[in-house]
Coordinates of C-alpha atoms and ligand atoms in Angstrom, one line a residue:
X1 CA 17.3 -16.3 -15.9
X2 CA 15.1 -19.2 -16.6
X3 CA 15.4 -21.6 -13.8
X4 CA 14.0 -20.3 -10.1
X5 CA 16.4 -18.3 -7.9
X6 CA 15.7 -20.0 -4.7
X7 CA 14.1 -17.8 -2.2
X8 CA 15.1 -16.6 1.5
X9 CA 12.7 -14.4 3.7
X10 CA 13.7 -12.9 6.7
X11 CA 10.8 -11.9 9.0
X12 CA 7.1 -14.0 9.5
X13 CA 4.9 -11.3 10.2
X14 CA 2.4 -10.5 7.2
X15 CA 4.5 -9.0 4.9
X16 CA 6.8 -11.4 5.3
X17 CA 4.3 -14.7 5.8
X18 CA 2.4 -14.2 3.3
X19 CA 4.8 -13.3 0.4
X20 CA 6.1 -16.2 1.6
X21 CA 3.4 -18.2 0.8
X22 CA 2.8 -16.6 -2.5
X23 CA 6.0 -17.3 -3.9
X24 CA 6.0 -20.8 -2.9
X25 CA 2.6 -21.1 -4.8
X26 CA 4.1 -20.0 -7.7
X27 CA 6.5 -22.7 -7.5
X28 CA 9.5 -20.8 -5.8
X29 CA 11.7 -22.9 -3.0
X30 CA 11.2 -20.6 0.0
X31 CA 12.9 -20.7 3.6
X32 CA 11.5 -18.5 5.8
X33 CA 12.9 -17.3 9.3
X34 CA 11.7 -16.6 12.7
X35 CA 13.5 -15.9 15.7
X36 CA 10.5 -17.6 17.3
X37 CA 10.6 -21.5 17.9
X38 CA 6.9 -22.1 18.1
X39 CA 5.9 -19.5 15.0
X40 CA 8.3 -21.8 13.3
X41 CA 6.6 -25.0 14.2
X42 CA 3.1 -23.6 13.7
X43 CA 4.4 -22.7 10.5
X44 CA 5.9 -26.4 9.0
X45 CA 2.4 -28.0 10.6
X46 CA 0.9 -25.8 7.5
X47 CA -0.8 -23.0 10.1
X48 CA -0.4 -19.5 9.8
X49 CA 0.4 -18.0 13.4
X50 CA -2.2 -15.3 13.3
X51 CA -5.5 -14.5 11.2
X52 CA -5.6 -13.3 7.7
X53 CA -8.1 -14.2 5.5
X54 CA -7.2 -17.1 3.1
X55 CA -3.5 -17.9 4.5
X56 CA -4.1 -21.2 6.3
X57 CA -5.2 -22.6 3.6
X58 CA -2.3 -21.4 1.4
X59 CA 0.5 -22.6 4.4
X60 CA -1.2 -26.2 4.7
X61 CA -0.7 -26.6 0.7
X62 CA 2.9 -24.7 0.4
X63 CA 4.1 -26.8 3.4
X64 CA 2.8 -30.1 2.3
X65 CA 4.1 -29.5 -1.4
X66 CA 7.2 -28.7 0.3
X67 CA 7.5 -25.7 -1.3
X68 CA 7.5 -23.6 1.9
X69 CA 9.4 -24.7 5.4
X70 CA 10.1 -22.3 8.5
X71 CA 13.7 -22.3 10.0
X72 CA 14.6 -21.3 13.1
X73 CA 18.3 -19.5 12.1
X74 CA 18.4 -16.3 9.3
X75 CA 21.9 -18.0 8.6
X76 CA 20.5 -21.7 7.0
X77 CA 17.7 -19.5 5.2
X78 CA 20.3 -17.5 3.8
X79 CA 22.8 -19.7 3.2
X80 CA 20.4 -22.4 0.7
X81 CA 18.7 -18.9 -1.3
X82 CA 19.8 -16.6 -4.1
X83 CA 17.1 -13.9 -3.1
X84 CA 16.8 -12.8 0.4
X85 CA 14.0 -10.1 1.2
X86 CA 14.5 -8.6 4.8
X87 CA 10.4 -8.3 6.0
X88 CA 10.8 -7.9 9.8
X89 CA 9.0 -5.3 11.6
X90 CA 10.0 -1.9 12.1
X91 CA 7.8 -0.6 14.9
X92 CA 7.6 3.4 16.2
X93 CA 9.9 4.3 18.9
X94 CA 8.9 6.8 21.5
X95 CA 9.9 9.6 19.0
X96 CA 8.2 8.5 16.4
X97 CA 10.8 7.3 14.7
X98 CA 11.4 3.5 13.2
X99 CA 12.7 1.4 15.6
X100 CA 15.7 -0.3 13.5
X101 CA 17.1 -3.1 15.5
X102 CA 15.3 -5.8 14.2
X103 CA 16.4 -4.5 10.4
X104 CA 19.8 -4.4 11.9
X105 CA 19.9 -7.7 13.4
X106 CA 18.7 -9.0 10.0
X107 CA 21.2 -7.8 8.0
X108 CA 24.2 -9.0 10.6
X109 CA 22.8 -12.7 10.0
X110 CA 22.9 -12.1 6.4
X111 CA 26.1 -10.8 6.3
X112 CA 27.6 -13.3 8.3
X113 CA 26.1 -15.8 5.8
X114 CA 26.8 -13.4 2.6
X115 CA 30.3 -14.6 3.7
X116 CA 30.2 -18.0 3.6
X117 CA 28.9 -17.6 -0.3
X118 CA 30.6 -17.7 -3.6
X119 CA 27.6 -17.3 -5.7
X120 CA 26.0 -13.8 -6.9
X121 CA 22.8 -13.1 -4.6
X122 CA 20.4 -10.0 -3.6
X123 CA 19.4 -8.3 -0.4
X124 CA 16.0 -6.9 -1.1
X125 CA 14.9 -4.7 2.1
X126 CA 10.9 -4.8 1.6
X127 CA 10.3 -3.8 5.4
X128 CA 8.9 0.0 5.7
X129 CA 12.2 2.1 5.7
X130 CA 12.8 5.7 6.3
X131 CA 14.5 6.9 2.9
X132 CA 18.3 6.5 3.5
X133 CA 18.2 3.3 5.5
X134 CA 19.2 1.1 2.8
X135 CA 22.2 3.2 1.7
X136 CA 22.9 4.5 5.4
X137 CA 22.0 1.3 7.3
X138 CA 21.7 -2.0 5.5
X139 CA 24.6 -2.0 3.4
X140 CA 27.4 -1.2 5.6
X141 CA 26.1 -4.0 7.8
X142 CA 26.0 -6.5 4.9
X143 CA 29.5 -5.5 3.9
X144 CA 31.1 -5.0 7.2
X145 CA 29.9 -8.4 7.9
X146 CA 30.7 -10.7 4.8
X147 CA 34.0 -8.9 4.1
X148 CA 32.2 -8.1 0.4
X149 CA 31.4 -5.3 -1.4
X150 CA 27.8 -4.2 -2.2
X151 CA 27.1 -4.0 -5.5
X152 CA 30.3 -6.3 -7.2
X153 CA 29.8 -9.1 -5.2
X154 CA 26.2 -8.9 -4.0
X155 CA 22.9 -6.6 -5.3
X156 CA 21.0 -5.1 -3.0
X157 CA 17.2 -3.4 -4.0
X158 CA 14.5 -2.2 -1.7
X159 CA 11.1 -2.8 -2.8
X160 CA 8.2 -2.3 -0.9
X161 CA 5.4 -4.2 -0.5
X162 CA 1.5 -2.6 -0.5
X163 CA -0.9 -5.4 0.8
X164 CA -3.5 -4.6 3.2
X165 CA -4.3 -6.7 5.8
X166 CA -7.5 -8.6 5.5
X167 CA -6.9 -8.4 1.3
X168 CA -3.2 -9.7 2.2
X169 CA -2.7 -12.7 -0.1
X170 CA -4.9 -11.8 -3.0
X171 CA -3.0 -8.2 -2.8
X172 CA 0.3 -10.1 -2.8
X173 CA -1.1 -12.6 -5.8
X174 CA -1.8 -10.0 -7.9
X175 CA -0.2 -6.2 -6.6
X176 CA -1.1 -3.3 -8.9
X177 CA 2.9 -3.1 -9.6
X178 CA 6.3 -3.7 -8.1
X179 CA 8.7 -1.2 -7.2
X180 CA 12.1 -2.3 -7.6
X181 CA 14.8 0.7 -5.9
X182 CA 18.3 -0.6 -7.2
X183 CA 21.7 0.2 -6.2
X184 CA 23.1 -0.8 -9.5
X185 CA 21.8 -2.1 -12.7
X186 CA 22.5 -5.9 -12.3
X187 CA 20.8 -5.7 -9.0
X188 CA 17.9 -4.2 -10.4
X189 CA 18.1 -6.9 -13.2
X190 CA 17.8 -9.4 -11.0
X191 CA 14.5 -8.9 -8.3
X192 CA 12.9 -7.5 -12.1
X193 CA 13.5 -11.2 -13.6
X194 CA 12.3 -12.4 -10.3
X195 CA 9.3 -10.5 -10.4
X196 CA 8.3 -11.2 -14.0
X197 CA 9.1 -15.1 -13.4
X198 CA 6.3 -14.6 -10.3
X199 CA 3.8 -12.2 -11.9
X200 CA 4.4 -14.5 -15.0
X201 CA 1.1 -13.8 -17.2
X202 CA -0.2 -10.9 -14.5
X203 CA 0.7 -7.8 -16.3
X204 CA 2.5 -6.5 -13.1
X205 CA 4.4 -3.2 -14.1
X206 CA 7.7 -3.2 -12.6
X207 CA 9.0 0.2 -11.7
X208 CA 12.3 1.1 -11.9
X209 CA 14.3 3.7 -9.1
X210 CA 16.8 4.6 -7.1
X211 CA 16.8 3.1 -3.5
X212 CA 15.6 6.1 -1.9
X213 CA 13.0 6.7 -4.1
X214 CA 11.5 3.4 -3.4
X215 CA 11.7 3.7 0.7
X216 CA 9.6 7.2 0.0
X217 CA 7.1 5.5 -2.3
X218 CA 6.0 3.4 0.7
X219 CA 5.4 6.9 2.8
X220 CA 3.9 8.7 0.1
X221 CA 1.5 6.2 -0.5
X222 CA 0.6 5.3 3.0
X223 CA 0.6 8.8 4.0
X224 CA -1.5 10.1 1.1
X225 CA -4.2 7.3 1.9
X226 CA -4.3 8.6 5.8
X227 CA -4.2 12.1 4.5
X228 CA -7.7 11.4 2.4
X229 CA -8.8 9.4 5.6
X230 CA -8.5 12.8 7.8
X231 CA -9.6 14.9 5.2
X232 CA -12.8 13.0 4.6
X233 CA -13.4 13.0 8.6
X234 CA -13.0 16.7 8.9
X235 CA -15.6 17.2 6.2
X236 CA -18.1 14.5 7.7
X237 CA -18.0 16.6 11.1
X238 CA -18.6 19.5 9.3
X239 CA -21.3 17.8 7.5
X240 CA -23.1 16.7 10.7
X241 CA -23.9 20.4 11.6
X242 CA -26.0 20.8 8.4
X243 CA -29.6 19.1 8.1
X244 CA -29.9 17.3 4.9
X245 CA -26.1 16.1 4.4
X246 CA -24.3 12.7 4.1
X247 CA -21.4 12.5 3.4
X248 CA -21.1 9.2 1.7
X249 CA -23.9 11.1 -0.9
X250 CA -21.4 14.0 -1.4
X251 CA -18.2 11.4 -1.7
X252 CA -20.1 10.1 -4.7
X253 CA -20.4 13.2 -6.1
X254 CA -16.7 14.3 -5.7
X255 CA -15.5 11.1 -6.6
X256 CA -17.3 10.9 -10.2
X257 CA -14.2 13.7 -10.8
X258 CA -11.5 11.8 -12.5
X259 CA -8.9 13.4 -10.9
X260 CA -10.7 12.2 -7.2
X261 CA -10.4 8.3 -6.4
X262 CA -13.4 8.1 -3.7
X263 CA -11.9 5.0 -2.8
X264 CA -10.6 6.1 0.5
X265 CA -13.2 8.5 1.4
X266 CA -14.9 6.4 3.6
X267 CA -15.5 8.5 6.6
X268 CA -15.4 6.5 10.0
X269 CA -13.8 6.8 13.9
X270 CA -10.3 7.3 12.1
X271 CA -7.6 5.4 11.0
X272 CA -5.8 2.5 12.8
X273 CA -3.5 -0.4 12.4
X274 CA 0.4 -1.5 12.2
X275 CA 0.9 0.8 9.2
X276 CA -1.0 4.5 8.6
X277 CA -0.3 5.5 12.6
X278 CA 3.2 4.0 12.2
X279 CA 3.9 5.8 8.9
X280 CA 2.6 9.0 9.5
X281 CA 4.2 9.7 12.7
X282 CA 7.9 8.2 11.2
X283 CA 7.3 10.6 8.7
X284 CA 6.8 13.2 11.0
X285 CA 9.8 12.7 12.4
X286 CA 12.2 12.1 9.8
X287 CA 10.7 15.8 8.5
X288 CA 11.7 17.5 12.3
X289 CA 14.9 16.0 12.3
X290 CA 15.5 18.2 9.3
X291 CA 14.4 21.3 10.6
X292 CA 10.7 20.8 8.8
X293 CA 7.5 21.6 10.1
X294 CA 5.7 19.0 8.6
X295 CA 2.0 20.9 9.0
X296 CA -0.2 18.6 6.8
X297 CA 1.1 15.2 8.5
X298 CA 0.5 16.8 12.1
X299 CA -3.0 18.0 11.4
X300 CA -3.5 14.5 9.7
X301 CA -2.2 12.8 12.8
X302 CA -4.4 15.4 14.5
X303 CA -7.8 14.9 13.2
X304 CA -7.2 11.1 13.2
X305 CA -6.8 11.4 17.2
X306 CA -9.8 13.6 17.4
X307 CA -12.3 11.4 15.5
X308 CA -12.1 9.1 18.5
X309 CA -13.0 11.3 21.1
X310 CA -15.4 12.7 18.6
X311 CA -17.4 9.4 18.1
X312 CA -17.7 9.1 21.7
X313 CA -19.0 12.9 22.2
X314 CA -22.1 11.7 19.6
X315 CA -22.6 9.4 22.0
X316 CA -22.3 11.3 24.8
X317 CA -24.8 13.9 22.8
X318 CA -27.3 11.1 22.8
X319 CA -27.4 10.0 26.4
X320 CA -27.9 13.4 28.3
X321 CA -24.2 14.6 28.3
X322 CA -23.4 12.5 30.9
X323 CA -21.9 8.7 30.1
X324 CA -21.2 7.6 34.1
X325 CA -22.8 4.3 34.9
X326 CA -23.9 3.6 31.5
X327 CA -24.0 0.3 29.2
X328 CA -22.3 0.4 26.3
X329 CA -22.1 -2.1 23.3
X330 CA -19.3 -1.9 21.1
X331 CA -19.2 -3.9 18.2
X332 CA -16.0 -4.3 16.8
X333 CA -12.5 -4.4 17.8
X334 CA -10.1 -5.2 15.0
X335 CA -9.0 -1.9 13.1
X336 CA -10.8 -3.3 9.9
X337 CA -12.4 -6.6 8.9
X338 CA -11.3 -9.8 8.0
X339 CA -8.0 -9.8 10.7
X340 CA -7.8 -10.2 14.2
X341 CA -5.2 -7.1 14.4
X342 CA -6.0 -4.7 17.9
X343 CA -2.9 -2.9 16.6
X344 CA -3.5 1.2 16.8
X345 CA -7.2 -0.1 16.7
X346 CA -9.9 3.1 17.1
X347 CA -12.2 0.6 19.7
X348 CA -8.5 0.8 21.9
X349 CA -9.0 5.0 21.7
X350 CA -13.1 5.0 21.9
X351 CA -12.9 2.4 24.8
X352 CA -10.3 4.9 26.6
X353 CA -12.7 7.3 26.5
X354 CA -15.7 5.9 27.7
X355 CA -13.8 4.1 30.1
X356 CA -12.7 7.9 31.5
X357 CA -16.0 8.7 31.6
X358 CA -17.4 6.4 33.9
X359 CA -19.0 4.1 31.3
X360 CA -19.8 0.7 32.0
X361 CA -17.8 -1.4 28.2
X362 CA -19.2 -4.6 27.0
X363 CA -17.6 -5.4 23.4
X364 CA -17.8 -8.2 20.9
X365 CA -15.7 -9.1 17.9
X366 CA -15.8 -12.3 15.9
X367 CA -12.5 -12.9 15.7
X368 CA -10.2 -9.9 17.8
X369 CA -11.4 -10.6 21.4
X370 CA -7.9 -13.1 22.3
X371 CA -5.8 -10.2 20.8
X372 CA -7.8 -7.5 22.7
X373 CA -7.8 -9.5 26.0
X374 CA -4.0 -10.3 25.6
X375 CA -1.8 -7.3 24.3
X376 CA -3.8 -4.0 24.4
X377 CA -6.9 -2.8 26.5
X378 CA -6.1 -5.2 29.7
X379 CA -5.0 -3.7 32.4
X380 CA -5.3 0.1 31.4
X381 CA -9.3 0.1 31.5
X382 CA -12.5 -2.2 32.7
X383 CA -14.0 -3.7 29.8
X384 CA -16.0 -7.1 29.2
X385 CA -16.2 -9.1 26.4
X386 CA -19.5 -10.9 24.7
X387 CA -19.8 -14.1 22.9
X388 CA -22.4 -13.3 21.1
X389 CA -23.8 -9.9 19.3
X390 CA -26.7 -10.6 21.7
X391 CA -25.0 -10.7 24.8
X392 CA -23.1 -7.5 24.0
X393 CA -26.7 -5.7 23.1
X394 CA -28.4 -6.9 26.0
X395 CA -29.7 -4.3 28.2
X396 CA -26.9 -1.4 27.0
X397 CA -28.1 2.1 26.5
X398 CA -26.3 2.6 23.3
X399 CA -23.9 0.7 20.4
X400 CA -21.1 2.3 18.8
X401 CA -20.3 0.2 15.5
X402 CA -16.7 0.2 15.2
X403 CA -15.6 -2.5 12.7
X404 CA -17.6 -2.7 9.8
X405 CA -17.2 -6.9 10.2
X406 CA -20.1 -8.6 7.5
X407 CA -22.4 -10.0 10.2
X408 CA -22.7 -6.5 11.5
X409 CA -24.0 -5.0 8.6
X410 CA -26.7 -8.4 8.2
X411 CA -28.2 -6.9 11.9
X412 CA -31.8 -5.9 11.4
X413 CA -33.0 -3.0 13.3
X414 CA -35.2 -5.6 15.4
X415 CA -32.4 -7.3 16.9
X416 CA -31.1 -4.2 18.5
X417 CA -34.8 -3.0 19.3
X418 CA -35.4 -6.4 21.2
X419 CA -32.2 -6.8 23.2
X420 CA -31.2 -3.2 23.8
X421 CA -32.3 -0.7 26.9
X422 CA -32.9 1.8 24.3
X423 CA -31.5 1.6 20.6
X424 CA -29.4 4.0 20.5
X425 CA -27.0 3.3 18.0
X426 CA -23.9 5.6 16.5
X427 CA -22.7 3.9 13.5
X428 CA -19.0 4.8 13.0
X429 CA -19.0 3.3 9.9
X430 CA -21.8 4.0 8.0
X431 CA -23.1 0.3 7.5
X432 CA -27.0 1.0 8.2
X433 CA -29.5 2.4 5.5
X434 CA -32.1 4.4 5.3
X435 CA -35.0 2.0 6.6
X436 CA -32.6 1.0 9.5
X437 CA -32.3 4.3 10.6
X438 CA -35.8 4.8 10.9
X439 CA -36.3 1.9 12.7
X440 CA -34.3 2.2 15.5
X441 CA -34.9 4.9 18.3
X442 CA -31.8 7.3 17.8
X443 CA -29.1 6.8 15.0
X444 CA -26.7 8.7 14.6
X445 CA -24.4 8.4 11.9
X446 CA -20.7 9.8 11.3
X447 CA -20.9 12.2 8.4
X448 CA -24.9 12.4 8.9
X449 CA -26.5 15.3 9.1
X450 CA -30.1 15.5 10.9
X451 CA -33.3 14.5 8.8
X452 CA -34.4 17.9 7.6
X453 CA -37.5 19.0 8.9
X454 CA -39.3 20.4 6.1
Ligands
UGA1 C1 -2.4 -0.1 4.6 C2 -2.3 0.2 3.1 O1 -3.7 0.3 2.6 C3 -1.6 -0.8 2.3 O2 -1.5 -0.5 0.9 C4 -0.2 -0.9 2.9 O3 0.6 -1.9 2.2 C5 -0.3 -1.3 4.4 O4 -1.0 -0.3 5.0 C6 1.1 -1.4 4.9 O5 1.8 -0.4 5.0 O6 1.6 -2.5 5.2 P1 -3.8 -1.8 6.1 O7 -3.2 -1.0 7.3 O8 -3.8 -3.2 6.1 O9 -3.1 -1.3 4.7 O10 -5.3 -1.4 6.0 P2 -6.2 -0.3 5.2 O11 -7.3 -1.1 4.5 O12 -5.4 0.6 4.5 O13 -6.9 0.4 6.4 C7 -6.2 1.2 7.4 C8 -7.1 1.9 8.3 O14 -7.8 3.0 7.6 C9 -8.3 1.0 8.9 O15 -8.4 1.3 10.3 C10 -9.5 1.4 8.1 O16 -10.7 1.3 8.8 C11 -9.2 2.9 7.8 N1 -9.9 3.4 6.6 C12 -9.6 3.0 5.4 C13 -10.9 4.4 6.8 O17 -11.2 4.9 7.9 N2 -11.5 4.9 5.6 C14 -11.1 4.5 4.4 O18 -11.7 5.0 3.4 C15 -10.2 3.5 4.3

């Protein structure tokens, strides 16, 4: 295959934004769809329609290249590509469970359009999928809607993607390998060519499986990284009872093991975001519905809701067990750095419960306070938001860091001496040093044990 299968993606969330991107830059023809007119138009005036690090700058030059362009239908997308890749989201339904009906939509459209085509093209699901919905869900769409067979007259593959948010486009440039689940040998063929042609010069392994070994990769990996999350959390509490302990010391020490990656040790106020929470629980409930008792998933689900609550108790500890009527600063609302994302965000949880507990919430992000004020902590709970780190400090009786953003960690102890009531801060991830804590009038770090006093 030496000329470039043109490419269709269905779905402009991150996953599918900014692979979009990406492949234009590597000089792929890309349409990609939305359902929504004015993500469209954001789109082909070279904007991304929400904040990740680096992909405005890549839209403005894949649009004006006119190498990327946003549609409005699924059916022109489809209809002008050779490789579409079905990236819409699959959000958690009360259960716990996937909610399909955006997948199913999407592969309807490409039916219909699958149809109206006489040339060979692949259907490559890279939306998070419970293992079985390609086989059990995708395909008989696709072939009850074009009237063709899967497999003879269209490939279909399910590769998932692995970008964090925040690292999305450099993750996407350069991934640490692709996973290519085929139904057949030709399909697999094909999205391999395609992703040797993109990762030309890269040395990205492509791996080779069947279809539902490539929808469980996606779990295992996202629900091994939450399991080492939890793990790491349970251990820092621990830690905290025992003078002389820090767990970002011991992490070092375990991690020198080369059997341990200490990557994702980082101990903090838990896990959040569209993925891990979403993951672990669709897991958890693709296990019950076959008679499991998934035991390790629920107590990592478990421990991640408890690290919340515990962050607040340290706070709690450190005002006189009582947190009515009292100021605090949070800084922080995004579930990491870098991205403007409040989705499953630990600041949604740690504000809930300081907000049942009477206390009076002033919070300041640099880039998450729109998305805060607009989708999540509204109308549930009493909250104000700061323009400035200062504003946020002034006067409040303690600071829980929540988002480890840069400026945050360039804070000297002196700015929260000056502005605070007292400095009390609880740093729920770790940013501080040694000197800092000193400075300040109570810190309390997760994973901390007290100074020892000799
Ligand atoms: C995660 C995975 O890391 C990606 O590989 C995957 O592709 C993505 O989900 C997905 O399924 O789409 P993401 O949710 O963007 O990526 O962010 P992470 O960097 O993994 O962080 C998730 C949460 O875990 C954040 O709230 C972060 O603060 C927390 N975390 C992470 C910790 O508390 N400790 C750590 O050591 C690492």
């Amino acid at each position: 295959m030496s000329e470039k299968p043109k490419v269709a993606i269905l779905g402009t969330g991150y996953v599918g934004l900014v692979a979009a991107a990406v492949f234009a830059e590597r000089d792929f023809d890309v349409l990609t769809s939305s359902q929504n007119k004015e993500k469209v138009d954001t789109i082909n005036k070279g904007k991304a329609p929400f904040y990740e690090k680096d992909l405005d700058d890549l839209i403005e030059k894949t649009v004006s290249s006119g190498k990327l362009k946003a549609v409005h239908g699924r059916k022109e997308a489809v209809l002008n590509s050779d490789i579409f890749f079905i990236a819409v989201g699959t959000p958690s339904l009360m259960s716990g469970e996937a909610d399909l009906s955006l997948i199913k939509e999407t592969a309807i459209a490409i039916g219909e359009a699958l149809c109206e085509k006489d040339t060979y093209s692949v259907v490559v699901a890279r939306s998070t999928i419970i293992p079985g919905t390609t086989r059990n869900v995708i395909i008989p769409l696709l072939e009850k809607y074009s009237g063709k067979k899967a497999g003879k007259d269209f490939g279909v593959c399910m590769s998932p993607e692995f970008l964090r948010q925040g690292a999305a486009v450099d993750d996407t440039r350069k991934p640490d390998s692709v996973v290519v689940g085929e139904l057949d040998e030709r399909s697999g063929e094909f999205l391999e060519n395609f992703s040797n042609q993109l990762y030309e010069g890269l040395d990205v392994p492509v791996l080779r499986m069947g279809l539902e070994s490539a929808e469980m990769v996606k779990y295992g990996r996202n629900t091994f990284l939450a399991m080492n999350i939890s793990y790491i959390n349970e251990m820092a509490r621990i830690a905290e009872t025992i003078p002389g302990i820090d767990i970002y010391e011991v992490v070092k020490g375990i991690g020198v093991d080369w059997r341990i990656n200490p990557v994702f040790l980082n101990a903090g106020c838990g896990y959040g975001g569209s993925c891990f929470p979403k993951d672990v629980k669709a897991l958890i409930s693709f296990a019950q519905l076959r008679e499991l008792s998934p035991l390790l998933l629920e107590t990592v689900e478990e421990i991640n809701l408890q690290q919340a609550a515990h962050t607040v108790g340290l706070a709690r500890q450190e005002l006189g067990g009582n947190l009515k009527g009292k100021r605090i600063a949070i800084l922080g609302l995004s579930f990491k750095p870098e991205t403007d994302d409040m989705r499953e965000a630990p600041s949604i949880k740690i504000a809930n419960h300081l907000f049942s507990e009477g206390a009076d919430i002033i919070a300041y992000d640099p880039k998450a306070i729109p998305n805060a004020k607009n989708n999540f902590i509204k109308d549930t709970i009493q909250i104000s938001y700061a323009e400035t780190i200062g504003e946020c400090l002034k006067d409040a009786e303690c600071c829980i860091i929540v988002t480890e953003w840069d400026e945050f960690k360039k804070l000297t102890a002196d700015v929260f001496n000056m502005n605070m009531k007292r400095s009390v801060i609880i740093d729920a991830r770790r940013i501080y040093d040694a000197d800092f804590r000193k400075e300040v009038e109570i810190y309390k770090g997760i994973g901390l044990g007290k100074e020892r006093s000799e």
